[in-house]
PDB file of N, CA and C in Angstrom:
ATOM      1  N   MET A  34      17.672  15.249 -47.917  1.00  0.00           N
ATOM      2  CA  MET A  34      16.182  15.880 -48.654  1.00  0.00           C
ATOM      3  C   MET A  34      16.023  17.225 -48.420  1.00  0.00           C
ATOM      4  N   LYS A  35      15.306  17.236 -49.764  1.00  0.00           N
ATOM      5  CA  LYS A  35      15.447  19.352 -50.429  1.00  0.00           C
ATOM      6  C   LYS A  35      13.926  19.735 -50.306  1.00  0.00           C
ATOM      7  N   ILE A  36      13.766  20.275 -49.145  1.00  0.00           N
ATOM      8  CA  ILE A  36      11.121  20.508 -49.161  1.00  0.00           C
ATOM      9  C   ILE A  36      11.616  22.422 -49.778  1.00  0.00           C
ATOM     10  N   LEU A  37      10.649  22.827 -50.594  1.00  0.00           N
ATOM     11  CA  LEU A  37      10.610  24.016 -51.549  1.00  0.00           C
ATOM     12  C   LEU A  37       9.261  24.185 -50.742  1.00  0.00           C
ATOM     13  N   ILE A  38       9.328  25.450 -49.760  1.00  0.00           N
ATOM     14  CA  ILE A  38       8.050  26.037 -49.779  1.00  0.00           C
ATOM     15  C   ILE A  38       7.202  27.390 -50.484  1.00  0.00           C
ATOM     16  N   ILE A  39       6.319  27.248 -51.525  1.00  0.00           N
ATOM     17  CA  ILE A  39       6.083  28.482 -51.632  1.00  0.00           C
ATOM     18  C   ILE A  39       5.037  28.695 -51.118  1.00  0.00           C
ATOM     19  N   ASP A  40       4.548  29.969 -50.277  1.00  0.00           N
ATOM     20  CA  ASP A  40       3.660  30.636 -50.272  1.00  0.00           C
ATOM     21  C   ASP A  40       3.619  32.394 -50.078  1.00  0.00           C
ATOM     22  N   ASP A  41       2.285  32.700 -49.743  1.00  0.00           N
ATOM     23  CA  ASP A  41       2.803  34.018 -50.150  1.00  0.00           C
ATOM     24  C   ASP A  41       2.771  34.807 -48.409  1.00  0.00           C
ATOM     25  N   SER A  42       2.173  33.609 -47.412  1.00  0.00           N
ATOM     26  CA  SER A  42       2.484  33.857 -46.061  1.00  0.00           C
ATOM     27  C   SER A  42       4.010  33.953 -45.204  1.00  0.00           C
ATOM     28  N   GLU A  43       5.110  34.934 -44.817  1.00  0.00           N
ATOM     29  CA  GLU A  43       6.132  34.419 -44.625  1.00  0.00           C
ATOM     30  C   GLU A  43       5.490  33.762 -43.199  1.00  0.00           C
ATOM     31  N   PHE A  44       5.101  34.024 -42.412  1.00  0.00           N
ATOM     32  CA  PHE A  44       4.487  33.694 -40.928  1.00  0.00           C
ATOM     33  C   PHE A  44       4.030  31.456 -40.903  1.00  0.00           C
ATOM     34  N   PHE A  45       3.707  31.421 -42.495  1.00  0.00           N
ATOM     35  CA  PHE A  45       3.261  29.801 -42.221  1.00  0.00           C
ATOM     36  C   PHE A  45       4.680  29.205 -42.859  1.00  0.00           C
ATOM     37  N   ARG A  46       5.096  30.107 -43.668  1.00  0.00           N
ATOM     38  CA  ARG A  46       6.749  29.512 -44.170  1.00  0.00           C
ATOM     39  C   ARG A  46       6.856  29.364 -43.648  1.00  0.00           C
ATOM     40  N   GLY A  47       7.909  29.819 -42.256  1.00  0.00           N
ATOM     41  CA  GLY A  47       8.657  29.563 -41.246  1.00  0.00           C
ATOM     42  C   GLY A  47       7.795  28.774 -40.040  1.00  0.00           C
ATOM     43  N   LEU A  48       6.375  28.606 -40.153  1.00  0.00           N
ATOM     44  CA  LEU A  48       5.788  28.007 -39.028  1.00  0.00           C
ATOM     45  C   LEU A  48       5.837  26.278 -39.609  1.00  0.00           C
ATOM     46  N   ILE A  49       6.170  26.350 -41.051  1.00  0.00           N
ATOM     47  CA  ILE A  49       5.952  24.597 -41.320  1.00  0.00           C
ATOM     48  C   ILE A  49       7.467  24.391 -41.752  1.00  0.00           C
ATOM     49  N   SER A  50       8.314  25.657 -41.620  1.00  0.00           N
ATOM     50  CA  SER A  50      10.164  25.439 -42.257  1.00  0.00           C
ATOM     51  C   SER A  50      10.022  24.762 -40.532  1.00  0.00           C
ATOM     52  N   LYS A  51       9.660  25.222 -39.364  1.00  0.00           N
ATOM     53  CA  LYS A  51      10.222  24.882 -38.154  1.00  0.00           C
ATOM     54  C   LYS A  51       9.665  23.605 -37.838  1.00  0.00           C
ATOM     55  N   TYR A  52       8.206  23.290 -37.546  1.00  0.00           N
ATOM     56  CA  TYR A  52       7.767  22.007 -37.912  1.00  0.00           C
ATOM     57  C   TYR A  52       8.607  21.023 -38.378  1.00  0.00           C
ATOM     58  N   LEU A  53       9.217  21.295 -39.878  1.00  0.00           N
ATOM     59  CA  LEU A  53       9.316  19.832 -40.799  1.00  0.00           C
ATOM     60  C   LEU A  53      11.260  20.330 -39.952  1.00  0.00           C
ATOM     61  N   LEU A  54      11.213  21.176 -39.578  1.00  0.00           N
ATOM     62  CA  LEU A  54      13.339  21.075 -39.165  1.00  0.00           C
ATOM     63  C   LEU A  54      12.915  19.939 -37.932  1.00  0.00           C
ATOM     64  N   LYS A  55      12.222  19.778 -37.140  1.00  0.00           N
ATOM     65  CA  LYS A  55      12.046  19.314 -36.234  1.00  0.00           C
ATOM     66  C   LYS A  55      11.896  17.914 -36.091  1.00  0.00           C
ATOM     67  N   GLU A  56      11.169  17.240 -37.378  1.00  0.00           N
ATOM     68  CA  GLU A  56      10.714  16.193 -37.554  1.00  0.00           C
ATOM     69  C   GLU A  56      11.244  15.057 -38.261  1.00  0.00           C
ATOM     70  N   ILE A  57      12.015  16.311 -39.296  1.00  0.00           N
ATOM     71  CA  ILE A  57      13.491  15.721 -39.937  1.00  0.00           C
ATOM     72  C   ILE A  57      14.366  16.179 -40.371  1.00  0.00           C
ATOM     73  N   PRO A  58      15.697  14.955 -39.453  1.00  0.00           N
ATOM     74  CA  PRO A  58      16.847  15.945 -39.084  1.00  0.00           C
ATOM     75  C   PRO A  58      17.640  16.349 -39.664  1.00  0.00           C
ATOM     76  N   ASP A  59      17.470  15.578 -41.356  1.00  0.00           N
ATOM     77  CA  ASP A  59      18.892  16.492 -42.049  1.00  0.00           C
ATOM     78  C   ASP A  59      17.823  16.864 -43.530  1.00  0.00           C
ATOM     79  N   VAL A  60      16.856  17.522 -42.706  1.00  0.00           N
ATOM     80  CA  VAL A  60      16.134  18.392 -44.699  1.00  0.00           C
ATOM     81  C   VAL A  60      16.920  19.988 -44.712  1.00  0.00           C
ATOM     82  N   GLU A  61      16.641  20.218 -45.914  1.00  0.00           N
ATOM     83  CA  GLU A  61      17.086  21.624 -46.434  1.00  0.00           C
ATOM     84  C   GLU A  61      15.371  22.159 -46.358  1.00  0.00           C
ATOM     85  N   ILE A  62      15.306  23.253 -45.962  1.00  0.00           N
ATOM     86  CA  ILE A  62      14.137  24.661 -46.347  1.00  0.00           C
ATOM     87  C   ILE A  62      14.326  25.335 -47.357  1.00  0.00           C
ATOM     88  N   VAL A  63      13.579  25.456 -48.423  1.00  0.00           N
ATOM     89  CA  VAL A  63      14.102  26.280 -49.095  1.00  0.00           C
ATOM     90  C   VAL A  63      12.505  27.624 -49.001  1.00  0.00           C
ATOM     91  N   GLU A  64      12.315  28.261 -48.964  1.00  0.00           N
ATOM     92  CA  GLU A  64      11.669  29.059 -48.242  1.00  0.00           C
ATOM     93  C   GLU A  64      11.478  30.498 -49.738  1.00  0.00           C
ATOM     94  N   TYR A  65      10.336  29.864 -50.713  1.00  0.00           N
ATOM     95  CA  TYR A  65       9.931  30.883 -51.841  1.00  0.00           C
ATOM     96  C   TYR A  65       9.471  31.561 -51.281  1.00  0.00           C
ATOM     97  N   LYS A  66       9.632  33.112 -51.261  1.00  0.00           N
ATOM     98  CA  LYS A  66       8.786  34.271 -51.075  1.00  0.00           C
ATOM     99  C   LYS A  66       8.370  35.014 -52.451  1.00  0.00           C
ATOM    100  N   VAL A  67       7.093  34.255 -51.843  1.00  0.00           N
ATOM    101  CA  VAL A  67       6.358  34.568 -53.559  1.00  0.00           C
ATOM    102  C   VAL A  67       6.188  36.441 -53.384  1.00  0.00           C
ATOM    103  N   GLU A  68       5.911  36.390 -52.648  1.00  0.00           N
ATOM    104  CA  GLU A  68       5.314  38.270 -52.262  1.00  0.00           C
ATOM    105  C   GLU A  68       6.830  38.993 -52.654  1.00  0.00           C
ATOM    106  N   ASP A  69       8.012  38.436 -53.068  1.00  0.00           N
ATOM    107  CA  ASP A  69       9.496  39.202 -53.048  1.00  0.00           C
ATOM    108  C   ASP A  69       9.429  39.074 -54.429  1.00  0.00           C
ATOM    109  N   LEU A  70       9.072  37.898 -55.225  1.00  0.00           N
ATOM    110  CA  LEU A  70       9.822  36.977 -56.364  1.00  0.00           C
ATOM    111  C   LEU A  70       8.803  36.923 -57.517  1.00  0.00           C
ATOM    112  N   GLY A  71       7.993  36.989 -57.051  1.00  0.00           N
ATOM    113  CA  GLY A  71       6.400  36.497 -57.977  1.00  0.00           C
ATOM    114  C   GLY A  71       7.082  35.266 -58.540  1.00  0.00           C
ATOM    115  N   LYS A  72       5.940  34.682 -59.876  1.00  0.00           N
ATOM    116  CA  LYS A  72       6.328  33.657 -59.803  1.00  0.00           C
ATOM    117  C   LYS A  72       7.599  33.116 -60.890  1.00  0.00           C
ATOM    118  N   PRO A  73       7.867  32.031 -60.340  1.00  0.00           N
ATOM    119  CA  PRO A  73       9.078  31.823 -60.580  1.00  0.00           C
ATOM    120  C   PRO A  73       9.284  31.418 -62.554  1.00  0.00           C
ATOM    121  N   GLY A  74      10.452  32.123 -63.174  1.00  0.00           N
ATOM    122  CA  GLY A  74      10.985  32.127 -64.488  1.00  0.00           C
ATOM    123  C   GLY A  74      10.901  30.714 -65.025  1.00  0.00           C
ATOM    124  N   LYS A  75      10.982  30.979 -66.327  1.00  0.00           N
ATOM    125  CA  LYS A  75      10.730  28.935 -66.635  1.00  0.00           C
ATOM    126  C   LYS A  75      12.549  28.237 -66.714  1.00  0.00           C
ATOM    127  N   ASN A  76      14.033  29.046 -65.954  1.00  0.00           N
ATOM    128  CA  ASN A  76      14.835  28.802 -66.272  1.00  0.00           C
ATOM    129  C   ASN A  76      14.716  27.806 -64.778  1.00  0.00           C
ATOM    130  N   PHE A  77      14.003  28.024 -64.166  1.00  0.00           N
ATOM    131  CA  PHE A  77      14.329  27.474 -61.846  1.00  0.00           C
ATOM    132  C   PHE A  77      14.045  26.499 -62.157  1.00  0.00           C
ATOM    133  N   ILE A  78      15.038  26.006 -61.688  1.00  0.00           N
ATOM    134  CA  ILE A  78      15.115  23.954 -61.632  1.00  0.00           C
ATOM    135  C   ILE A  78      14.309  23.422 -60.695  1.00  0.00           C
ATOM    136  N   TRP A  79      13.319  23.463 -61.186  1.00  0.00           N
ATOM    137  CA  TRP A  79      12.224  22.765 -59.867  1.00  0.00           C
ATOM    138  C   TRP A  79      12.811  21.510 -59.757  1.00  0.00           C
ATOM    139  N   SER A  80      13.866  19.988 -60.439  1.00  0.00           N
ATOM    140  CA  SER A  80      14.553  19.241 -59.976  1.00  0.00           C
ATOM    141  C   SER A  80      14.913  19.011 -59.127  1.00  0.00           C
ATOM    142  N   ASP A  81      15.863  20.535 -58.564  1.00  0.00           N
ATOM    143  CA  ASP A  81      16.249  20.269 -57.289  1.00  0.00           C
ATOM    144  C   ASP A  81      15.602  20.373 -55.668  1.00  0.00           C
ATOM    145  N   TYR A  82      14.463  20.168 -55.899  1.00  0.00           N
ATOM    146  CA  TYR A  82      13.642  19.590 -55.165  1.00  0.00           C
ATOM    147  C   TYR A  82      13.342  18.550 -54.402  1.00  0.00           C
ATOM    148  N   ASP A  83      13.347  17.793 -53.390  1.00  0.00           N
ATOM    149  CA  ASP A  83      12.454  16.154 -53.918  1.00  0.00           C
ATOM    150  C   ASP A  83      10.797  16.654 -53.241  1.00  0.00           C
ATOM    151  N   VAL A  84      10.485  17.911 -52.542  1.00  0.00           N
ATOM    152  CA  VAL A  84       9.147  17.840 -52.144  1.00  0.00           C
ATOM    153  C   VAL A  84       8.607  19.313 -52.694  1.00  0.00           C
ATOM    154  N   LEU A  85       7.739  20.050 -52.950  1.00  0.00           N
ATOM    155  CA  LEU A  85       6.789  21.036 -52.917  1.00  0.00           C
ATOM    156  C   LEU A  85       5.811  21.156 -51.990  1.00  0.00           C
ATOM    157  N   LEU A  86       5.547  21.927 -51.421  1.00  0.00           N
ATOM    158  CA  LEU A  86       4.478  22.764 -50.716  1.00  0.00           C
ATOM    159  C   LEU A  86       4.632  23.812 -50.968  1.00  0.00           C
ATOM    160  N   LEU A  87       2.813  24.293 -52.029  1.00  0.00           N
ATOM    161  CA  LEU A  87       3.006  24.912 -52.645  1.00  0.00           C
ATOM    162  C   LEU A  87       1.085  25.544 -52.597  1.00  0.00           C
ATOM    163  N   ASP A  88       0.987  26.693 -52.164  1.00  0.00           N
ATOM    164  CA  ASP A  88      -0.651  27.076 -51.614  1.00  0.00           C
ATOM    165  C   ASP A  88      -1.020  27.092 -53.220  1.00  0.00           C
ATOM    166  N   TYR A  89      -2.232  27.505 -52.670  1.00  0.00           N
ATOM    167  CA  TYR A  89      -3.296  26.796 -54.279  1.00  0.00           C
ATOM    168  C   TYR A  89      -3.408  29.016 -54.034  1.00  0.00           C
ATOM    169  N   ASN A  90      -3.513  29.454 -53.285  1.00  0.00           N
ATOM    170  CA  ASN A  90      -4.080  31.182 -53.286  1.00  0.00           C
ATOM    171  C   ASN A  90      -2.541  32.164 -52.765  1.00  0.00           C
ATOM    172  N   LEU A  91      -1.813  32.549 -53.787  1.00  0.00           N
ATOM    173  CA  LEU A  91      -1.070  32.869 -53.444  1.00  0.00           C
ATOM    174  C   LEU A  91      -0.683  34.461 -53.758  1.00  0.00           C
ATOM    175  N   GLY A  92      -2.105  35.207 -53.907  1.00  0.00           N
ATOM    176  CA  GLY A  92      -1.960  35.656 -53.984  1.00  0.00           C
ATOM    177  C   GLY A  92      -1.921  36.726 -54.898  1.00  0.00           C
ATOM    178  N   ASN A  93      -2.658  37.948 -54.902  1.00  0.00           N
ATOM    179  CA  ASN A  93      -2.710  38.941 -55.983  1.00  0.00           C
ATOM    180  C   ASN A  93      -2.972  38.230 -57.225  1.00  0.00           C
ATOM    181  N   GLY A  94      -4.114  37.370 -57.082  1.00  0.00           N
ATOM    182  CA  GLY A  94      -4.704  36.784 -57.982  1.00  0.00           C
ATOM    183  C   GLY A  94      -3.778  35.435 -58.716  1.00  0.00           C
ATOM    184  N   GLU A  95      -3.063  34.970 -58.572  1.00  0.00           N
ATOM    185  CA  GLU A  95      -1.312  34.320 -58.516  1.00  0.00           C
ATOM    186  C   GLU A  95      -2.405  32.526 -58.128  1.00  0.00           C
ATOM    187  N   ASP A  96      -2.426  31.794 -58.802  1.00  0.00           N
ATOM    188  CA  ASP A  96      -3.255  30.518 -58.081  1.00  0.00           C
ATOM    189  C   ASP A  96      -1.881  29.017 -58.155  1.00  0.00           C
ATOM    190  N   GLY A  97      -2.035  28.542 -57.234  1.00  0.00           N
ATOM    191  CA  GLY A  97      -0.734  27.668 -57.152  1.00  0.00           C
ATOM    192  C   GLY A  97      -0.954  26.500 -58.212  1.00  0.00           C
ATOM    193  N   LEU A  98      -2.704  26.955 -58.093  1.00  0.00           N
ATOM    194  CA  LEU A  98      -2.424  25.274 -59.013  1.00  0.00           C
ATOM    195  C   LEU A  98      -2.869  25.433 -60.397  1.00  0.00           C
ATOM    196  N   ALA A  99      -2.617  26.217 -60.884  1.00  0.00           N
ATOM    197  CA  ALA A  99      -2.300  27.155 -61.992  1.00  0.00           C
ATOM    198  C   ALA A  99      -1.061  27.255 -62.153  1.00  0.00           C
ATOM    199  N   TRP A 100      -0.268  27.073 -61.530  1.00  0.00           N
ATOM    200  CA  TRP A 100       1.283  26.889 -61.626  1.00  0.00           C
ATOM    201  C   TRP A 100       1.513  25.579 -62.150  1.00  0.00           C
ATOM    202  N   LEU A 101       1.545  24.704 -61.039  1.00  0.00           N
ATOM    203  CA  LEU A 101       1.697  23.364 -61.457  1.00  0.00           C
ATOM    204  C   LEU A 101       1.080  22.830 -62.961  1.00  0.00           C
ATOM    205  N   GLU A 102      -0.139  23.060 -63.367  1.00  0.00           N
ATOM    206  CA  GLU A 102      -0.652  23.246 -64.754  1.00  0.00           C
ATOM    207  C   GLU A 102       0.375  23.852 -65.231  1.00  0.00           C
ATOM    208  N   GLU A 103       0.925  24.982 -64.944  1.00  0.00           N
ATOM    209  CA  GLU A 103       1.918  25.830 -66.210  1.00  0.00           C
ATOM    210  C   GLU A 103       3.351  25.159 -66.098  1.00  0.00           C
ATOM    211  N   PHE A 104       3.760  24.424 -64.841  1.00  0.00           N
ATOM    212  CA  PHE A 104       5.228  24.036 -65.027  1.00  0.00           C
ATOM    213  C   PHE A 104       5.790  22.882 -64.693  1.00  0.00           C
ATOM    214  N   ARG A 105       4.368  21.910 -65.153  1.00  0.00           N
ATOM    215  CA  ARG A 105       4.876  20.337 -64.900  1.00  0.00           C
ATOM    216  C   ARG A 105       4.932  20.270 -66.592  1.00  0.00           C
TER     217      ARG A 105
END
């Protein structure tokens, strides 16, 4: 299983990653650093991930729910 975490808090991404790695033995975690990378481009391959954990408030006026609407 491959999980993508998109959040503007490095602390929160790390915390969630630790919990998931402890509870799901063969999980692969990808932490997307939205504060460095910004919004994923149109060529971002969302289908590479089984689960998406997306913050609703991504900082700098970015809204995770709007991202879902745009990229669905």
